[in-house]
Amino acid sequence: MRILEEGKTDYLKVDPDGYRASVRDHKPHQMVSKLMTHKEAVERFVRDGDYLAYDCNYFQRGPSSLIREIIRQRKKNLWLCGKFTYVACALLVEAGCADRIDIGFIGFGPWIARAVREKKCTIYEYSNALMTLRLKAGAMGIPFMPTRSFGGTDGFQHSGCKTVEDPFTGKPVLLLPALNPDVSIIHVHQADEFGNARVFGTGIAHAECALASKRVIVSAEEIVATDEFRRDPARTSIAHFTVDAVVHAPFGAYPGTVQGYYASDPMGVIEAMGAMFRGDFTEYLKKHVYSVASHDEYLQKVVGTEKLAEIRRRETIREGYAS
Amino acid sequence: MSTPATDFNEREFVICQISRLVDDKYIYWVGGGGEPMNSVLLAKRMSAPNLQYLTEDGCVGPEARVPFDPLMTMISSPANYRALQWGTMNYAADLAQLGYVDYGILATLQVDRYGNVNSTVVGKYEGGEGRRFGGPGGADSIAALAWRTILVTDQQKRKFVDRVDFISSPGFLDGPGARERHGLPPGTGPWRVYTPWAMFGYGADCQLMIQAIAPFVTLEQVLEEMSFKPAIAPKLEILEVPTEEELMILRTQIDVGGQVTDRGRWIEFKDGKYRFATP
């Protein structure tokens, strides 16, 4: 294939053979219980220097409680998959956990330009769907994904993409490097102890993240019996053998929503957005991360049972979300 | 009920303009929230009850329950209420790449002569010197793959530039044939740009052309708020003001908290003409 044009920046090394070997050697092929705490899951499966993908975001069925735990454990030098996200990238960079971002869409404000200027953070340009397509390629065990978007943009120059002459049609087509994150964190409605998981309603790329990532932590609103999955197998979104840890995290997406389970907390959402737009997360991190030792303690002491009851009550739509 | 309104603001004006284009014969991909989302929600209640729109999270044809909580325009039960189908992002992108998306509707920061869109950086990209924004998000897929793209922005000099500081999402790039040369599907591209003051289309040269203006501004005022001089249509139209019915639905059902429509100058009908209200 003739290469017509190439992006000029770094991208996570593409290695489908290496990924296959890691699936063979490290993925739990057998049904084993993986229930553990936030603390243990993050200690065991998130490592300094990892490429981290989180699915959805801090406000919309995101693994917000796991993000807070990663910050609490002061992980370092993470490379983030910044797709469809508002504040999570900002939180992780400002907390000193992340120093590279592949950007699809992130919450901006003064923090990001400052982080780049101060060389605290290197950024690479993509789009939301380009990132989910990269994950799709990673989830298929192939080295790249062709796509018909992104050509001619300035983002292309700052990406790991290539434009080639398609050997079948002779026309230019764009190739995206496959993405196999070191670790993905995914928040779901229901999981069993083995890691079979269900997402109800729309999502971004939870299935792709689980299949494409070397290590996977699933946090779940509810832990249900495996029989629940056997009763309705078509609704299984994620299979147990892709998952390394299952964390029971009721209200794990707070201040965000989990469709059908609880609404967002607008006050909590705006508090986080405000910190981002002011470019100062000091107080936010102190209150929401460092002041407590665990997610349970956070719910009790920082959020409070009244607020939790209120957001549960405000979520009145159930159609399509009940099992 | 289709009485022309006598008091409205700029943002309500532009939402009503776009809403009137929306028709349930077509499939739309609506970018994020803001004016695009408000326009389709209004159209669904006015003229297009069977409206089929997609959002980035792969939601197909919802009957959204409004108003939304702040930022909850996707992956939330009210936004995705009574949809025909729930998918994920790659599904939405695949539909667009297949040619199912007739129109994409996008709000943006900055647009240029060729309809290229910047939502990444104003000023210099290198070294974090410019003012950084969120990135293309879903807009690159929409702008590249929808048959036609409708853009919304403000009528300000800094938003209409000869060449955007950074092409986040493609317009016609640098002219006829450029999209195809860069691997984008043929027959796609920018179609309209709406601002609270004017509506633009594109000429055969792929360049922006002013086609209509609002009744409360002059052509000179519009041109004053652009960094380059666009082509002007041989017959310049005047855009119709919102109706009382459109505003009632917008204000009482859709943007109840004024999240979208609380910005922008007010216009009033006074002494036989529409003009900016003097505070």
Short mmCIF file of N, CA and C in Angstrom, two decimals, chain A residues 15-27 29 214:
data_model
loop_
_atom_site.label_atom_id
_atom_site.label_comp_id
_atom_site.label_asym_id
_atom_site.label_seq_id
_atom_site.Cartn_x
_atom_site.Cartn_y
_atom_site.Cartn_z
N ASP A 15 0.60 -3.71 18.50
CA ASP A 15 1.24 -5.02 18.60
C ASP A 15 0.19 -6.12 18.80
N PRO A 16 -0.54 -6.46 17.73
CA PRO A 16 -1.60 -7.46 17.88
C PRO A 16 -1.09 -8.82 18.36
N ASP A 17 0.13 -9.21 17.95
CA ASP A 17 0.66 -10.50 18.39
C ASP A 17 0.97 -10.48 19.89
N GLY A 18 1.54 -9.38 20.33
CA GLY A 18 1.83 -9.23 21.75
C GLY A 18 0.54 -9.25 22.56
N TYR A 19 -0.51 -8.61 22.01
CA TYR A 19 -1.78 -8.58 22.72
C TYR A 19 -2.39 -9.98 22.81
N ARG A 20 -2.32 -10.71 21.70
CA ARG A 20 -2.83 -12.11 21.73
C ARG A 20 -2.12 -12.93 22.80
N ALA A 21 -0.80 -12.75 22.87
CA ALA A 21 -0.02 -13.51 23.86
C ALA A 21 -0.45 -13.11 25.27
N SER A 22 -0.72 -11.82 25.46
CA SER A 22 -1.13 -11.39 26.81
C SER A 22 -2.52 -11.93 27.15
N VAL A 23 -3.37 -12.06 26.15
CA VAL A 23 -4.69 -12.67 26.38
C VAL A 23 -4.51 -14.13 26.80
N ARG A 24 -3.62 -14.83 26.08
CA ARG A 24 -3.37 -16.24 26.41
C ARG A 24 -2.78 -16.39 27.82
N ASP A 25 -1.80 -15.53 28.12
CA ASP A 25 -1.03 -15.74 29.35
C ASP A 25 -1.63 -15.07 30.59
N HIS A 26 -2.38 -13.98 30.40
CA HIS A 26 -2.80 -13.22 31.58
C HIS A 26 -4.29 -13.09 31.79
N LYS A 27 -5.09 -13.27 30.75
CA LYS A 27 -6.54 -13.12 30.96
C LYS A 27 -7.07 -14.34 31.72
N HIS A 29 -9.05 -17.13 31.89
CA HIS A 29 -9.89 -17.92 31.01
C HIS A 29 -10.92 -18.74 31.79
N LYS A 214 -5.62 -4.89 28.06
CA LYS A 214 -4.86 -5.95 28.72
C LYS A 214 -5.45 -6.29 30.08
#
